[in-house]
Amino acid sequence: MNNPLNRRQFLKSLGLASAVTAFPGIIKAASSRPQVIVVGGGFAGATAAKYLRHWSNAVDVTLIEPNASYNSCILSNLVLNGQMNLSQLTFNYNTLAQKYGISVVNDWVDNVDGINQVVRLRSGATLPYDRLIIAPGVQFLAVPGLDNSKVPHAWKAGPQTTLLQQQLAAMPTGGTFIMTIPGAPYRCPPGPYERACVVADYLKRNKPGSRVIVLDANASITAERTTFENAFNVTYSDMLQYIPNAELQGVDSDQRIAHTSMGDYKGDVLNVIPPQAASEIIHTIGLANVSGKWAGVNPLSYESTVMPNIHVIGDSQGTGQPKAGHIANAEAKVCADAILRLLGGNQPYAAPMTNSACFSPISSTTASWLTAVFAYDAATGTMQVVPASSGEASAPSSRNYSRMLDWAENLFSDTFG
Ligand SMILES: Cc1cc2nc3c(=O)[nH]c(=O)nc-3n(C[C@H](O)[C@H](O)[C@H](O)COP(=O)(O)OP(=O)(O)OC[C@H]3O[C@@H](n4cnc5c(N)ncnc54)[C@H](O)[C@@H]3O)c2cc1C
C-alpha cells in the first residue's frame, strides 16, 4: 500500500486530488500516504494512534514516546497502601504496533517546525507530517527547595510512586503524613483528596495514632466535595486535618517541612504535588496560549488555535475540560475522527461530546465516583457540562470499589489493547 499510486488514489477517493496540486504542503508528501504523527503514548496519545488506524487503513500513524512502557497514574494511589503493584499498572505498545500497524518510535520530540510540518527528534532524526497530534501530559513547575529524591510528588506514576510507598511503610507509628495540593487546574481533580483518604485508611489500620495533614492551595475541596468532606470530617475525623488556602511557598526537603501561606508544617513523610502546566514541548513550540500554561484548541478537532495541522489532546489542552485519563481517551477519539474527516476534505463532526469519569478509593474496600459529560456549544465554541448527565456517587461503597476495577480495566484495554 505504501506507494505513490495508493497515495493519489486515497486523496482522489477523499476528494483531495485538487488539493495536491494547489498546496505545496500536501505535494511534499505526495509520494506517500497521509502521515499522522502522535507525540506521547499516554491515555490521550495511545488512544488517538489506535483509533486513527482502527478507523482507517489509509493513513500511516507513527507514535513517538520515549519509554518502552507506560505506568498508569489511574489506580496508582493503591500502590501506596500495598493493594496493587506498579507492574499491574504497566502497559506496553506491542498491541498498538502489531495489531494496528502503528510505527512506535522510542524517542523524545525536541521541537516541531510547524511551517514545514516536520518533527525533530532528540536522536537527530526528522519526520514529516500531514497532521500532528501532541499529547505530552503535564510538567511540574519548580517549587523552591523541592528535591523529589526526598519529597516525591508521585503525581506521575513510576519510581516516585514506589519511593512514596516505601516512605509510608517506613514511617513511625504515630507519625505525621503531610501532603500539599496545588491550585486548580491540575491533573485529576479528585486525585489528591483520594490519596489523603487512601493514606489515612492505611495508617489507621497499620500505624495507629498517626496523623494526616492536607494543605490545599484551593479555597475548598475542588471535586466531590460532599464525599470528601464526609470522609475528612467523619470517617477520618480523629486523624485528618484539612487546611484550605494553604499556598505552598517552599519546601525544606531535608527536614520535610512545607512552608505555606498558612504556616510551616513538618512531617515524617512529606508529599508535595507541585503546580502544573502543559508539558515542555507545548511551550517550546509556542502553543501555550491559555493562561500561558495550556494549549488553546478548537474542541471540534483539537487543532491548535496557534498553529494549523497541530492538534493537542489530554492534560496539555486548555479547553476547560478536566485533566484526566478517561476524558483524554474521549478527546483522542474526537480528534482522530476529525483528522480523518479533514484528510478526506470534510469538516469535523459538528456536535462532539466527551465524558470524564474518576473512581476514587476512600478506603481499602470502598470507593466513590464522579462523572461529567461535556457537549460542544456552537454559540461559544466551547465544551460545556451537561448537568443532567453528570453526577457523583451518593456515598462510598464496596460495590463502587469493584466497579472501579472493572472501569479501569476497560479503559486500559480501550487505550492500549
Ligand atoms: C493519583 C492519580 C489518580 C488518577 N486517577 C484518575 C482517574 O480515576 N480517572 C481519570 O480519568 N484520570 C485519573 N488520573 C489522571 C490521568 O492519569 C491523567 O489525566 C492522564 O494520564 C493524562 O493522559 P495524557 O495522555 O494527557 O498524559 P500522560 O499520561 O502524562 O502521557 C503523556 C506521555 O507523553 C510522553 N511525552 C511527554 N513529552 C514528550 C515529548 N517531548 N516527546 C515524546 N513523548 C513525550 C510522556 O513520556 C508520557 O508517556 C489520575 C492521576 C493521578 C496522578
Coordinates of C-alpha atoms and ligand atoms in Angstrom, one line a residue:
M1 CA 0.0 0.0 0.0
N2 CA 2.9 2.4 0.6
N3 CA 3.4 3.7 -2.9
P4 CA 2.6 6.9 -4.8
L5 CA -0.3 5.4 -6.7
N6 CA -2.1 4.5 -3.5
R7 CA -1.5 7.9 -2.0
R8 CA -3.1 9.5 -5.1
Q9 CA -5.9 7.0 -5.1
F10 CA -6.6 7.8 -1.4
L11 CA -6.6 11.5 -2.0
K12 CA -8.8 11.1 -5.0
S13 CA -11.2 8.9 -3.2
L14 CA -11.4 11.5 -0.4
G15 CA -11.8 14.4 -2.8
L16 CA -8.3 15.7 -2.1
A17 CA -6.8 15.4 -5.6
S18 CA -7.2 19.1 -6.4
A19 CA -5.6 20.0 -3.1
V20 CA -2.5 18.1 -4.2
T21 CA -1.9 20.5 -7.0
A22 CA -2.9 23.6 -5.0
F23 CA -1.0 23.4 -1.8
P24 CA 2.8 22.8 -1.6
G25 CA 2.5 21.3 1.9
I26 CA 0.5 18.4 0.5
I27 CA 2.7 18.0 -2.6
K28 CA 5.6 17.5 -0.1
A29 CA 4.0 14.2 1.0
A30 CA 2.7 13.2 -2.5
S31 CA 4.9 10.2 -2.7
S32 CA 3.4 8.6 0.4
R33 CA 0.2 8.1 2.2
P34 CA -1.0 10.8 4.7
Q35 CA 1.3 10.8 7.6
V36 CA -0.1 11.4 11.1
I37 CA 2.4 11.6 14.0
V38 CA 1.3 11.3 17.6
V39 CA 3.6 12.6 20.3
G40 CA 3.2 10.9 23.7
G41 CA 1.9 7.4 24.5
G42 CA -0.3 8.1 27.5
F43 CA -4.1 7.8 27.7
A44 CA -4.5 10.6 25.1
G45 CA -1.8 9.7 22.6
A46 CA -2.1 5.9 22.6
T47 CA -5.9 6.1 22.1
A48 CA -5.5 8.6 19.2
A49 CA -2.9 6.4 17.5
K50 CA -5.0 3.3 17.9
Y51 CA -8.3 4.8 16.7
L52 CA -6.8 6.5 13.7
R53 CA -5.7 3.1 12.5
H54 CA -8.8 1.3 13.8
W55 CA -11.0 3.6 11.7
S56 CA -8.8 3.9 8.6
N57 CA -6.2 1.7 6.8
A58 CA -5.4 4.7 4.5
V59 CA -3.2 6.7 6.9
D60 CA 0.2 5.9 8.3
V61 CA 0.5 6.5 12.1
T62 CA 3.7 7.0 14.0
L63 CA 3.7 7.1 17.8
I64 CA 6.7 8.8 19.4
E65 CA 7.1 8.0 23.1
P66 CA 10.5 7.9 24.9
N67 CA 9.5 5.0 27.2
A68 CA 9.0 1.4 26.1
S69 CA 6.2 1.0 28.6
Y70 CA 3.7 3.3 30.3
N71 CA 2.8 3.4 34.1
S72 CA -0.9 4.4 34.7
C73 CA -1.5 7.0 37.3
I74 CA -5.0 5.7 37.4
L75 CA -5.3 3.4 40.4
S76 CA -1.7 4.3 41.4
N77 CA -2.8 5.5 44.8
L78 CA -3.5 1.8 45.6
V79 CA 0.3 1.2 45.2
L80 CA 0.8 3.4 48.2
N81 CA -1.2 1.2 50.5
G82 CA 0.1 -2.0 49.0
Q83 CA -3.1 -3.1 47.4
M84 CA -1.6 -3.0 43.9
N85 CA 1.9 -3.0 42.5
L86 CA 3.2 -0.9 39.6
S87 CA 3.6 -3.9 37.3
Q88 CA -0.2 -4.3 37.3
L89 CA -0.5 -0.8 36.0
T90 CA 2.2 -1.0 33.4
F91 CA 1.4 -1.3 29.7
N92 CA 3.5 -1.6 26.5
Y93 CA 2.8 -0.6 22.9
N94 CA 3.1 -4.1 21.3
T95 CA -0.6 -4.4 20.5
L96 CA -0.7 -0.9 19.0
A97 CA 2.3 -1.9 16.8
Q98 CA 1.3 -5.4 15.9
K99 CA -2.5 -5.3 15.7
Y100 CA -2.9 -1.8 14.4
G101 CA 0.2 -1.3 12.4
I102 CA 1.4 1.8 14.3
S103 CA 5.1 2.6 14.0
V104 CA 6.3 3.1 17.5
V105 CA 9.4 5.2 17.9
N106 CA 11.1 5.4 21.3
D107 CA 12.4 8.9 21.3
W108 CA 11.7 12.4 22.5
V109 CA 10.3 15.1 20.3
D110 CA 12.5 18.1 21.0
N111 CA 10.9 20.6 18.6
V112 CA 8.5 20.9 15.7
D113 CA 8.8 23.0 12.6
G114 CA 5.1 23.9 12.2
I115 CA 5.7 25.8 8.9
N116 CA 7.4 22.9 7.1
Q117 CA 5.5 20.3 9.1
V118 CA 8.5 18.4 10.4
V119 CA 9.0 16.9 13.9
R120 CA 12.6 16.9 15.2
L121 CA 13.6 14.0 17.5
R122 CA 16.3 14.0 20.2
S123 CA 18.2 11.4 18.2
G124 CA 18.6 13.9 15.5
A125 CA 16.1 12.4 13.1
T126 CA 13.3 14.4 11.5
L127 CA 9.9 13.2 10.5
P128 CA 7.4 15.0 8.1
Y129 CA 3.7 15.0 9.0
D130 CA 0.4 16.0 7.4
R131 CA -1.2 16.1 10.8
L132 CA 0.5 16.1 14.2
I133 CA -1.2 15.2 17.5
I134 CA 0.7 16.3 20.6
A135 CA -0.3 14.6 23.9
P136 CA 2.6 15.0 26.3
G137 CA 0.7 15.4 29.6
V138 CA 1.8 17.9 32.3
Q139 CA 5.0 19.3 33.6
F140 CA 5.6 20.0 37.2
L141 CA 6.5 23.6 38.0
A142 CA 9.5 24.4 40.2
V143 CA 8.9 24.7 43.9
P144 CA 11.8 26.4 45.9
G145 CA 13.7 23.8 47.9
L146 CA 11.9 20.8 46.5
D147 CA 14.1 17.7 46.0
N148 CA 12.0 14.8 44.6
S149 CA 14.5 12.2 45.7
K150 CA 13.5 13.1 49.3
V151 CA 10.0 14.6 48.8
P152 CA 8.3 12.7 46.0
H153 CA 5.2 14.0 44.2
A154 CA 4.2 10.6 42.8
W155 CA 1.8 12.5 40.5
K156 CA 3.4 10.7 37.5
A157 CA 3.3 7.0 38.3
G158 CA 6.7 5.4 38.4
P159 CA 9.8 5.5 40.6
Q160 CA 8.3 8.3 42.8
T161 CA 5.2 6.2 43.5
T162 CA 7.5 3.4 44.7
L163 CA 9.5 5.9 46.8
L164 CA 6.4 7.3 48.5
Q165 CA 5.1 3.8 49.2
Q166 CA 8.4 2.9 50.8
Q167 CA 8.4 6.1 52.9
L168 CA 4.9 5.4 54.2
A169 CA 5.8 1.8 55.0
A170 CA 8.9 3.1 57.0
M171 CA 7.0 5.9 58.7
P172 CA 7.0 5.5 62.5
T173 CA 3.7 4.6 64.2
G174 CA 2.1 7.8 65.5
G175 CA 4.0 9.8 62.8
T176 CA 2.6 12.5 60.5
F177 CA 2.0 12.4 56.8
I178 CA 1.7 15.8 55.1
M179 CA 0.6 16.4 51.6
T180 CA 0.1 19.6 49.6
I181 CA -2.4 20.2 46.8
P182 CA -1.7 22.8 44.1
G183 CA -4.2 25.4 42.9
A184 CA -6.6 24.2 40.1
P185 CA -6.3 23.3 37.3
Y186 CA -4.1 20.3 37.9
R187 CA -4.1 16.6 36.8
C188 CA -7.0 14.6 38.2
P189 CA -9.2 17.0 40.3
P190 CA -10.3 14.4 42.9
G191 CA -7.0 12.6 43.0
P192 CA -5.3 14.4 45.9
Y193 CA -8.3 14.0 48.2
E194 CA -8.5 10.4 47.2
R195 CA -4.8 10.0 48.1
A196 CA -5.4 11.6 51.5
C197 CA -8.2 9.0 52.2
V198 CA -6.2 6.0 51.0
V199 CA -3.2 7.0 53.1
A200 CA -5.4 7.8 56.2
D201 CA -7.0 4.4 55.9
Y202 CA -3.6 2.7 55.5
L203 CA -2.2 4.5 58.6
K204 CA -5.3 3.8 60.6
R205 CA -5.0 0.1 60.0
N206 CA -1.2 -0.2 60.2
K207 CA 0.2 2.6 62.2
P208 CA -2.4 3.7 64.8
G209 CA -2.1 7.2 66.2
S210 CA -0.7 8.6 63.0
R211 CA -1.9 11.8 61.5
V212 CA -2.6 13.2 58.0
I213 CA -2.4 16.9 57.3
V214 CA -3.8 18.1 53.9
L215 CA -2.5 21.5 52.8
D216 CA -4.7 22.7 50.0
A217 CA -3.9 25.8 47.9
N218 CA -7.5 26.0 46.9
A219 CA -10.2 27.7 48.9
S220 CA -12.1 24.4 49.3
I221 CA -12.2 20.8 48.0
T222 CA -12.3 21.0 44.2
A223 CA -14.1 17.8 43.4
E224 CA -16.7 15.5 45.0
R225 CA -16.9 18.0 47.9
T226 CA -19.7 16.2 49.8
T227 CA -17.9 12.8 49.6
F228 CA -14.5 14.1 50.7
E229 CA -15.9 16.4 53.4
N230 CA -17.7 13.5 54.8
A231 CA -14.5 11.4 54.6
F232 CA -12.4 14.1 56.3
N233 CA -14.9 15.2 58.9
V234 CA -16.5 11.8 59.8
T235 CA -14.6 8.7 58.6
Y236 CA -11.1 10.1 59.4
S237 CA -12.0 13.0 61.7
D238 CA -9.8 11.6 64.5
M239 CA -6.7 11.7 62.4
L240 CA -7.0 14.0 59.4
Q241 CA -6.7 17.8 59.3
Y242 CA -7.8 19.7 56.2
I243 CA -6.4 23.2 55.8
P244 CA -7.7 25.2 52.7
N245 CA -6.0 28.4 51.3
A246 CA -2.6 26.9 52.1
E247 CA -0.5 28.2 49.2
L248 CA 2.9 26.4 49.0
Q249 CA 5.8 28.8 49.2
G250 CA 8.7 26.5 49.5
V251 CA 10.0 23.2 50.9
D252 CA 12.8 22.1 53.3
S253 CA 13.4 18.7 51.7
D254 CA 15.9 17.5 54.3
Q255 CA 13.7 18.4 57.3
R256 CA 10.4 17.6 55.4
I257 CA 8.9 21.0 56.1
A258 CA 6.2 22.6 53.8
H259 CA 6.3 26.4 54.0
T260 CA 2.8 27.7 53.2
S261 CA 0.7 30.8 53.5
M262 CA -1.0 29.1 56.5
G263 CA 2.3 28.4 58.3
D264 CA 5.1 25.8 58.3
Y265 CA 4.2 22.1 58.7
K266 CA 6.8 19.4 59.4
G267 CA 6.0 15.7 58.7
D268 CA 7.7 12.3 58.9
V269 CA 6.6 11.9 55.3
L270 CA 6.0 14.9 53.0
N271 CA 4.2 14.5 49.7
V272 CA 4.3 17.8 47.6
I273 CA 2.1 17.8 44.5
P274 CA 3.6 20.8 42.6
P275 CA 1.6 23.3 40.4
Q276 CA 1.3 22.1 36.9
A277 CA 1.3 23.3 33.2
A278 CA 1.2 21.7 29.8
S279 CA 4.4 19.7 29.1
E280 CA 7.6 21.5 27.9
I281 CA 7.2 20.7 24.2
I282 CA 3.9 22.7 24.2
H283 CA 5.8 25.7 25.4
T284 CA 8.8 25.1 23.1
I285 CA 6.6 25.2 20.1
G286 CA 4.7 28.3 21.4
L287 CA 1.3 26.6 21.7
A288 CA 0.6 27.6 25.4
N289 CA -1.8 30.5 24.8
V290 CA -4.3 29.7 27.6
S291 CA -3.1 31.5 30.8
G292 CA 0.5 31.0 29.4
K293 CA 0.2 27.4 30.7
W294 CA -2.2 25.3 28.5
A295 CA -2.7 24.8 24.7
G296 CA -5.7 26.6 23.2
V297 CA -7.5 24.3 20.8
N298 CA -10.7 24.1 18.7
P299 CA -12.7 21.4 20.5
L300 CA -14.3 20.2 17.2
S301 CA -10.9 18.8 16.2
Y302 CA -8.4 19.7 19.0
E303 CA -6.5 21.7 16.4
S304 CA -4.3 24.3 18.0
T305 CA -5.6 27.9 17.8
V306 CA -2.0 29.0 17.2
M307 CA -0.6 26.6 14.6
P308 CA -2.6 24.8 11.9
N309 CA -2.3 21.0 11.4
I310 CA -1.2 20.5 15.0
H311 CA -3.7 19.0 17.5
V312 CA -3.3 18.9 21.3
I313 CA -5.2 16.5 23.5
G314 CA -5.1 15.2 27.0
D315 CA -3.8 17.0 30.0
S316 CA -2.0 19.7 27.9
Q317 CA -5.2 21.0 26.3
G318 CA -6.8 24.2 27.6
T319 CA -10.5 23.7 26.8
G320 CA -11.5 23.8 30.5
Q321 CA -12.3 20.0 30.5
P322 CA -10.7 18.2 33.4
K323 CA -7.2 16.9 33.1
A324 CA -8.0 13.2 33.4
G325 CA -7.3 9.9 31.6
H326 CA -10.8 8.9 30.9
I327 CA -11.7 12.2 29.1
A328 CA -8.2 12.2 27.5
N329 CA -9.3 8.9 25.9
A330 CA -12.6 10.6 24.7
E331 CA -10.8 13.7 23.4
A332 CA -8.4 11.4 21.4
K333 CA -11.4 9.8 19.6
V334 CA -12.9 13.1 18.7
C335 CA -9.5 14.3 17.5
A336 CA -8.8 11.1 15.5
D337 CA -12.3 11.2 13.9
A338 CA -11.8 14.9 13.0
I339 CA -8.4 14.3 11.4
L340 CA -9.7 11.5 9.2
R341 CA -12.5 13.8 8.1
L342 CA -10.2 16.7 7.4
L343 CA -7.8 14.4 5.5
G344 CA -10.8 13.4 3.4
G345 CA -11.6 17.1 2.7
N346 CA -14.6 17.2 5.0
Q347 CA -15.3 19.2 8.2
P348 CA -15.1 17.7 11.7
Y349 CA -18.3 16.4 13.2
A350 CA -20.2 19.5 14.5
A351 CA -21.6 18.2 17.8
P352 CA -18.9 16.2 19.7
M353 CA -19.5 15.0 23.2
T354 CA -16.9 13.8 25.7
N355 CA -17.1 12.1 29.1
S356 CA -15.0 12.2 32.2
A357 CA -15.0 9.6 34.9
C358 CA -13.0 9.2 38.1
F359 CA -13.3 6.5 40.6
S360 CA -11.8 7.3 44.0
P361 CA -10.9 4.7 46.6
I362 CA -12.0 6.1 50.0
S363 CA -10.7 3.1 52.0
S364 CA -9.2 -0.3 51.1
T365 CA -12.7 -1.7 50.5
T366 CA -14.9 1.3 49.4
A367 CA -14.8 3.8 46.5
S368 CA -16.7 6.8 45.2
W369 CA -17.1 8.0 41.6
L370 CA -17.6 11.3 39.7
T371 CA -18.7 11.7 36.1
A372 CA -19.2 14.7 33.8
V373 CA -20.5 14.8 30.2
F374 CA -19.5 17.7 28.0
A375 CA -21.2 18.8 24.8
Y376 CA -19.9 21.3 22.2
D377 CA -21.7 24.6 22.4
A378 CA -21.7 26.2 18.9
A379 CA -22.5 29.6 20.3
T380 CA -19.4 29.9 22.3
G381 CA -17.2 27.3 20.6
T382 CA -16.5 25.6 23.9
M383 CA -17.3 22.3 25.7
Q384 CA -20.0 22.7 28.3
V385 CA -21.1 20.4 31.1
V386 CA -24.4 18.6 30.5
P387 CA -25.8 18.7 34.1
A388 CA -28.5 16.1 33.5
S389 CA -25.8 13.5 32.5
S390 CA -23.3 14.4 35.2
G391 CA -23.1 13.5 38.9
E392 CA -21.3 11.6 41.6
A393 CA -21.9 8.6 43.9
S394 CA -24.2 9.3 46.8
A395 CA -21.8 7.5 49.2
P396 CA -18.7 5.3 49.0
S397 CA -19.4 1.6 48.8
S398 CA -17.8 -1.7 48.2
R399 CA -19.9 -2.1 45.0
N400 CA -18.2 1.1 43.7
Y401 CA -14.9 -0.4 44.6
S402 CA -15.3 -3.5 42.4
R403 CA -16.9 -1.3 39.6
M404 CA -13.8 0.9 39.8
L405 CA -11.6 -2.1 38.9
D406 CA -13.8 -3.0 36.0
W407 CA -13.9 0.5 34.8
A408 CA -10.1 0.8 34.9
E409 CA -9.6 -2.5 33.1
N410 CA -12.0 -1.3 30.3
L411 CA -10.2 2.0 30.0
F412 CA -6.7 0.3 29.9
S413 CA -7.9 -2.1 27.3
D414 CA -9.6 0.5 25.2
T415 CA -6.3 2.6 25.2
F416 CA -3.5 0.0 25.0
G417 CA -5.2 -3.2 23.9
Ligands
LIG1 C1 -3.0 9.5 41.6 C2 -3.8 9.8 40.3 C3 -5.0 9.2 40.1 C4 -5.7 9.4 38.9 N1 -7.0 8.9 38.7 C5 -7.7 9.1 37.6 C6 -9.0 8.6 37.4 O1 -9.6 7.9 38.3 N2 -9.6 8.9 36.3 C7 -9.1 9.6 35.3 O2 -9.7 9.8 34.2 N3 -7.8 10.2 35.4 C8 -7.1 9.9 36.6 N4 -5.9 10.5 36.7 C9 -5.3 11.4 35.7 C10 -4.7 10.7 34.5 O3 -3.7 9.9 34.9 C11 -4.1 11.8 33.6 O4 -5.0 12.8 33.3 C12 -3.7 11.1 32.2 O5 -2.6 10.3 32.4 C13 -3.4 12.2 31.1 O6 -3.1 11.5 30.0 P1 -2.1 12.2 28.9 O7 -2.0 11.2 27.8 O8 -2.6 13.5 28.6 O9 -0.7 12.4 29.6 P2 0.3 11.3 30.2 O10 -0.5 10.1 30.7 O11 1.2 12.0 31.1 O12 1.1 10.8 28.9 C14 2.0 11.7 28.3 C15 3.1 10.9 27.6 O13 3.8 11.8 26.7 C16 5.1 11.5 26.8 N5 5.9 12.7 26.4 C17 6.0 13.9 27.1 N6 6.7 14.8 26.4 C18 7.1 14.1 25.3 C19 8.0 14.5 24.2 N7 8.5 15.7 24.1 N8 8.2 13.6 23.2 C20 7.7 12.4 23.3 N9 6.9 12.0 24.3 C21 6.6 12.8 25.3 C22 5.4 11.0 28.2 O14 6.5 10.2 28.3 C23 4.1 10.3 28.5 O15 4.2 8.9 28.3 C24 -5.1 10.2 37.9 C25 -3.9 10.8 38.1 C26 -3.2 10.6 39.3 C27 -1.8 11.2 39.5

